[in-house]
Structure formats: structure tokens, C-alpha cells
Amino acid sequence: NAGVTQTPKFRILKIGQSMTLQCAQDMNHNYMYWYRQDPGMGLKLIYYSVGAGITDKGEVPNGYNVSRSTTEDFPLRLELAAPSQTSVYFCASKAGAENIQYFGAGTRLSVL
Amino acid sequence: GDSVTQMEGPVTLSEEAFLTINCTYTATGYPSLFWYVQYPGEGLQLLLKATKADDKGSNKGFEATYRKETTSFHLEKGSVQVSDSAVYFCALSEVGGAGSYQLTFGKGTKLSVIP
């Protein structure tokens, strides 16, 4: 069972570059989430989606964009990378009837 | 807004020692409460949950009881093993936009168990 798959696992960006973090789930979950985890801190919600075509901001959305064209995929876009976006990014998904989120293994991003 | 406060780490214990990780929360409604565990190099996994007051969640020898009167959800295990070494996150979930049930996390507590 693949569950939630994130790619890439590691990435180094230069300031001002852009990239897309990929997230895919094969559980037919309606809800998907993007979090960032900074050292010594809990996870902070960046964006979430309640279904294909519907997205909304979380606690720390600035500098990021998302789209949800299919149920399976929920990519996170960084347009102009900044050192403050150095973090570990986690994608998660949840079925509608169950209040449990399932997490991917994460993408470690460094912006230098 | 909602918040979760858990004890600062790191915590180092000898194998077979008793573990307690304290967690308290602030919420406007009646949240569900969770403990997630993150093993080195991996994503978060649900360890246990409780959805209403006095519920006890349990899994793999870990337990936590939802205490509404003290707004707490402390994690306990009677005898830890080296394989329990990980970062433990307390979290709560309340209904968000369109029923999204967003999670609010504590900062995490790193546990190291030595043989």
C-alpha cells in the first residue's frame, strides 16, 4: 500500500528559484493538507483542500500556492524561494468520515 | 485560537523505565485529541486518539486519557523499549472550514531510550 507519496525527498534551492513539491495519495481521500515542520517546532498548516477544485489557506500560507485538479494529487508551489522557507514539508490526507490524517515521509528543503 | 502545550524535551530514559509526556490544550469547543509519533527519517504516524472526555486511547503499550477538567492528554507507557525512541507530538482537531478537521500540534518531545 503506497498511502501518501511525496517527491522529492530532498532538495536544495537558491534564493529566488521556484519549485513544486509533489504529493499523491491512493486512498481516495477527499481531504489533503500541507504542513511545514521547523526545528524544535510542531507542524504548521500551510494549505488544505476538502476536495478536487477546492483549496483554502491554513496558518502560514504566505509564499506558497496550491492546486487540486484531481482527488489524488495536491502539489505545493514555491514561487520565489526564500531562506525562511527552509523546512521539512509534510503532506497528509484524510477520508471524509474518519478523523485521522495519514502523512507522507516528507520533503526536506533547504534554500540557500 | 486552539493551542497545544507539551513538555519540553529531550527525554532520555533507560530501557524498561516508566514514561510520561505531559500535554495540555486550549480549545474553544470539544476537540478530538491525538498522539502522533515520528521515527527518525519518517513521517508522522498516529499512535492513539480519544474523541470525548474520559476516553482512553491505547496502542503498543502506550495510553492517554482525555481529561476535560484539567484539559490534559498525558501520554504514558509502563516500560519503554529502545525501539520507542522517536519524537512524540500531541495534537488536537476541531472542525474547520468545510469540515476539514484541521490539526493543531504541540512542539514535540524527543524521547531517547538507552539499553
Short mmCIF file of C-alpha atoms in Angstrom, two decimals:
data_model
loop_
_atom_site.label_atom_id
_atom_site.label_comp_id
_atom_site.label_asym_id
_atom_site.label_seq_id
_atom_site.Cartn_x
_atom_site.Cartn_y
_atom_site.Cartn_z
CA ASN A 1 0.00 0.00 0.00
CA ALA A 2 1.58 3.29 -1.12
CA GLY A 3 -0.55 5.64 1.03
CA VAL A 4 0.74 9.22 0.75
CA THR A 5 3.76 9.68 -1.52
CA GLN A 6 5.88 12.83 -1.54
CA THR A 7 8.58 13.75 -4.03
CA PRO A 8 11.36 14.73 -3.93
CA LYS A 9 12.74 13.63 -0.56
CA PHE A 10 15.46 16.30 -0.53
CA ARG A 11 16.01 19.49 -2.46
CA ILE A 12 18.36 22.47 -2.31
CA LEU A 13 17.18 25.70 -3.91
CA LYS A 14 18.83 29.04 -4.47
CA ILE A 15 17.09 32.20 -3.31
CA GLY A 16 14.53 33.30 -5.88
CA GLN A 17 14.16 29.91 -7.57
CA SER A 18 10.82 28.19 -7.81
CA MET A 19 9.78 24.57 -7.39
CA THR A 20 6.82 22.30 -6.88
CA LEU A 21 6.61 19.73 -4.13
CA GLN A 22 4.53 16.77 -5.24
CA CYS A 23 2.04 14.87 -3.12
CA ALA A 24 -0.11 11.96 -4.23
CA GLN A 25 -2.39 9.64 -2.31
CA ASP A 26 -4.02 6.42 -3.47
CA MET A 27 -6.64 6.07 -0.74
CA ASN A 28 -9.34 8.14 -2.47
CA HIS A 29 -9.30 10.63 0.39
CA ASN A 30 -11.17 13.89 -0.09
CA TYR A 31 -9.14 15.95 2.37
CA MET A 32 -5.48 16.81 1.84
CA TYR A 33 -3.11 19.04 3.79
CA TRP A 34 0.31 20.62 3.57
CA TYR A 35 2.35 21.28 6.72
CA ARG A 36 5.80 22.62 7.42
CA GLN A 37 7.93 21.49 10.33
CA ASP A 38 10.66 23.79 11.59
CA PRO A 39 13.34 22.53 14.01
CA GLY A 40 12.03 22.16 17.54
CA MET A 41 8.55 23.17 16.48
CA GLY A 42 5.31 21.39 15.80
CA LEU A 43 3.78 21.24 12.37
CA LYS A 44 2.12 24.35 10.97
CA LEU A 45 -0.67 24.12 8.40
CA ILE A 46 0.11 25.85 5.10
CA TYR A 47 -2.87 24.98 2.90
CA TYR A 48 -5.58 22.38 2.80
CA SER A 49 -8.15 21.04 0.37
CA VAL A 50 -11.54 19.47 1.02
CA GLY A 51 -11.86 18.06 -2.47
CA ALA A 52 -10.86 18.47 -6.09
CA GLY A 53 -11.06 22.14 -7.11
CA ILE A 54 -11.36 23.44 -3.53
CA THR A 55 -8.44 24.80 -1.53
CA ASP A 56 -8.06 27.14 1.43
CA LYS A 57 -5.33 28.82 3.44
CA GLY A 58 -4.01 27.48 6.69
CA GLU A 59 -1.96 29.22 9.36
CA VAL A 60 1.17 30.04 7.29
CA PRO A 61 0.23 30.36 3.57
CA ASN A 62 2.45 33.28 2.55
CA GLY A 63 4.95 32.40 -0.18
CA TYR A 64 3.10 29.25 -1.26
CA ASN A 65 0.39 28.25 -3.72
CA VAL A 66 -1.57 25.06 -4.20
CA SER A 67 -3.94 23.50 -6.67
CA ARG A 68 -6.15 20.41 -6.56
CA SER A 69 -7.20 19.31 -10.01
CA THR A 70 -7.66 15.64 -9.08
CA THR A 71 -8.56 13.75 -5.92
CA GLU A 72 -5.16 12.06 -5.89
CA ASP A 73 -2.74 14.98 -6.28
CA PHE A 74 -2.11 18.09 -4.21
CA PRO A 75 1.08 19.90 -5.31
CA LEU A 76 2.61 22.77 -3.32
CA ARG A 77 4.29 25.55 -5.29
CA LEU A 78 7.04 27.86 -4.06
CA GLU A 79 7.36 30.78 -6.48
CA LEU A 80 10.27 32.81 -5.12
CA ALA A 81 12.18 30.71 -2.62
CA ALA A 82 13.46 32.46 0.49
CA PRO A 83 15.72 31.20 3.31
CA SER A 84 12.72 31.36 5.66
CA GLN A 85 11.17 28.52 3.65
CA THR A 86 13.93 26.13 4.66
CA SER A 87 11.95 23.43 6.42
CA VAL A 88 10.61 19.90 6.22
CA TYR A 89 7.30 19.73 4.37
CA PHE A 90 4.69 17.07 5.06
CA CYS A 91 1.63 16.22 3.05
CA ALA A 92 -1.30 14.42 4.68
CA SER A 93 -4.68 13.10 3.66
CA LYS A 94 -7.90 12.13 5.41
CA ALA A 95 -11.06 10.31 4.50
CA GLY A 96 -14.27 12.23 4.97
CA ALA A 97 -15.80 10.01 7.63
CA GLU A 98 -12.64 9.37 9.65
CA ASN A 99 -10.83 11.98 11.72
CA ILE A 100 -7.33 10.55 11.20
CA GLN A 101 -4.73 12.14 8.95
CA TYR A 102 -2.18 9.96 7.15
CA PHE A 103 1.20 11.51 6.49
CA GLY A 104 3.80 11.18 3.79
CA ALA A 105 7.51 10.76 4.59
CA GLY A 106 8.26 14.42 3.98
CA THR A 107 10.40 16.64 1.73
CA ARG A 108 13.44 18.30 3.27
CA LEU A 109 14.02 21.66 1.57
CA SER A 110 16.97 23.99 2.00
CA VAL A 111 17.02 27.47 0.48
CA LEU A 112 20.49 28.97 0.28
CA GLY B 1 -7.31 30.11 18.99
CA ASP B 2 -6.56 26.50 19.74
CA SER B 3 -3.18 25.55 21.16
CA VAL B 4 -1.31 22.54 22.50
CA THR B 5 1.47 22.64 25.07
CA GLN B 6 3.61 19.61 25.72
CA MET B 7 6.61 19.06 27.92
CA GLU B 8 9.93 20.14 26.55
CA GLY B 9 12.46 17.52 25.64
CA PRO B 10 14.66 15.83 25.07
CA VAL B 11 13.81 12.99 27.41
CA THR B 12 16.31 10.21 27.98
CA LEU B 13 15.25 7.02 29.74
CA SER B 14 16.73 3.63 30.39
CA GLU B 15 15.05 0.60 28.89
CA GLU B 16 12.05 -0.62 30.97
CA ALA B 17 11.61 2.77 32.66
CA PHE B 18 8.19 4.42 33.04
CA LEU B 19 7.35 7.17 30.57
CA THR B 20 5.11 10.19 30.99
CA ILE B 21 4.90 13.01 28.46
CA ASN B 22 2.60 15.80 29.59
CA CYS B 23 0.22 17.51 27.20
CA THR B 24 -2.34 20.23 27.88
CA TYR B 25 -4.58 22.02 25.43
CA THR B 26 -6.71 25.09 24.89
CA ALA B 27 -9.71 24.81 22.62
CA THR B 28 -12.97 26.64 22.07
CA GLY B 29 -15.13 23.58 21.55
CA TYR B 30 -14.87 19.84 22.10
CA PRO B 31 -11.80 18.67 20.24
CA SER B 32 -10.55 15.21 19.46
CA LEU B 33 -7.09 14.56 20.88
CA PHE B 34 -4.20 12.65 19.34
CA TRP B 35 -0.69 11.45 19.90
CA TYR B 36 1.42 11.11 16.78
CA VAL B 37 4.89 9.54 16.66
CA GLN B 38 7.71 10.36 14.24
CA TYR B 39 10.52 7.84 13.93
CA PRO B 40 13.85 9.10 12.54
CA GLY B 41 13.63 9.96 8.86
CA GLU B 42 9.92 9.15 8.61
CA GLY B 43 6.60 10.95 8.52
CA LEU B 44 4.16 11.12 11.40
CA GLN B 45 2.10 8.09 12.36
CA LEU B 46 -0.97 8.07 14.53
CA LEU B 47 -0.19 6.43 17.86
CA LEU B 48 -3.53 6.81 19.61
CA LYS B 49 -6.58 9.06 19.81
CA ALA B 50 -9.54 9.96 22.01
CA THR B 51 -12.66 11.73 20.86
CA LYS B 52 -14.50 12.67 24.06
CA ALA B 53 -13.98 13.28 27.74
CA ASP B 54 -12.81 10.28 29.81
CA ASP B 55 -11.99 8.26 26.68
CA LYS B 56 -8.74 6.33 26.92
CA GLY B 57 -6.70 5.79 23.78
CA SER B 58 -4.20 2.95 23.74
CA ASN B 59 -1.78 1.34 21.32
CA LYS B 60 1.54 -0.56 21.51
CA GLY B 61 1.55 -0.27 25.32
CA PHE B 62 1.02 3.50 25.26
CA GLU B 63 -2.04 5.06 26.90
CA ALA B 64 -3.55 8.51 27.26
CA THR B 65 -6.82 9.62 28.87
CA TYR B 66 -8.84 12.64 27.73
CA ARG B 67 -9.29 14.77 30.86
CA LYS B 68 -11.65 17.64 30.18
CA GLU B 69 -11.49 19.04 33.72
CA THR B 70 -7.73 19.52 33.50
CA THR B 71 -7.63 19.95 29.68
CA SER B 72 -4.93 17.31 29.51
CA PHE B 73 -3.99 14.25 27.47
CA HIS B 74 -0.79 12.88 29.02
CA LEU B 75 0.98 10.01 27.29
CA GLU B 76 2.19 7.08 29.43
CA LYS B 77 3.94 3.77 28.95
CA GLY B 78 4.86 1.41 31.72
CA SER B 79 8.07 0.01 30.26
CA VAL B 80 9.81 1.69 27.33
CA GLN B 81 11.99 -0.06 24.79
CA VAL B 82 14.85 1.17 22.64
CA SER B 83 12.50 0.94 19.66
CA ASP B 84 10.28 3.62 21.24
CA SER B 85 12.96 6.25 20.57
CA ALA B 86 11.20 8.87 18.47
CA VAL B 87 9.59 12.31 18.58
CA TYR B 88 6.09 12.36 20.06
CA PHE B 89 3.55 15.03 19.12
CA CYS B 90 0.36 15.84 20.94
CA ALA B 91 -2.34 17.31 18.72
CA LEU B 92 -5.96 18.35 18.72
CA SER B 93 -8.55 18.54 15.99
CA GLU B 94 -11.64 20.68 15.75
CA VAL B 95 -13.96 21.16 12.83
CA GLY B 96 -12.53 23.70 10.42
CA GLY B 97 -13.71 25.09 7.11
CA ALA B 98 -15.99 22.68 5.22
CA GLY B 99 -15.49 20.02 7.88
CA SER B 100 -11.75 19.88 7.33
CA TYR B 101 -10.80 18.90 10.92
CA GLN B 102 -7.50 20.71 10.97
CA LEU B 103 -4.81 19.52 13.37
CA THR B 104 -3.05 21.81 15.86
CA PHE B 105 0.24 20.34 17.07
CA GLY B 106 2.43 20.75 20.09
CA LYS B 107 6.16 21.29 19.55
CA GLY B 108 7.04 17.65 20.00
CA THR B 109 9.05 15.76 22.63
CA LYS B 110 12.08 13.77 21.60
CA LEU B 111 12.46 10.51 23.51
CA SER B 112 15.68 8.54 23.57
CA VAL B 113 15.72 5.14 25.24
CA ILE B 114 19.13 3.69 26.12
CA PRO B 115 19.81 -0.02 26.73
#
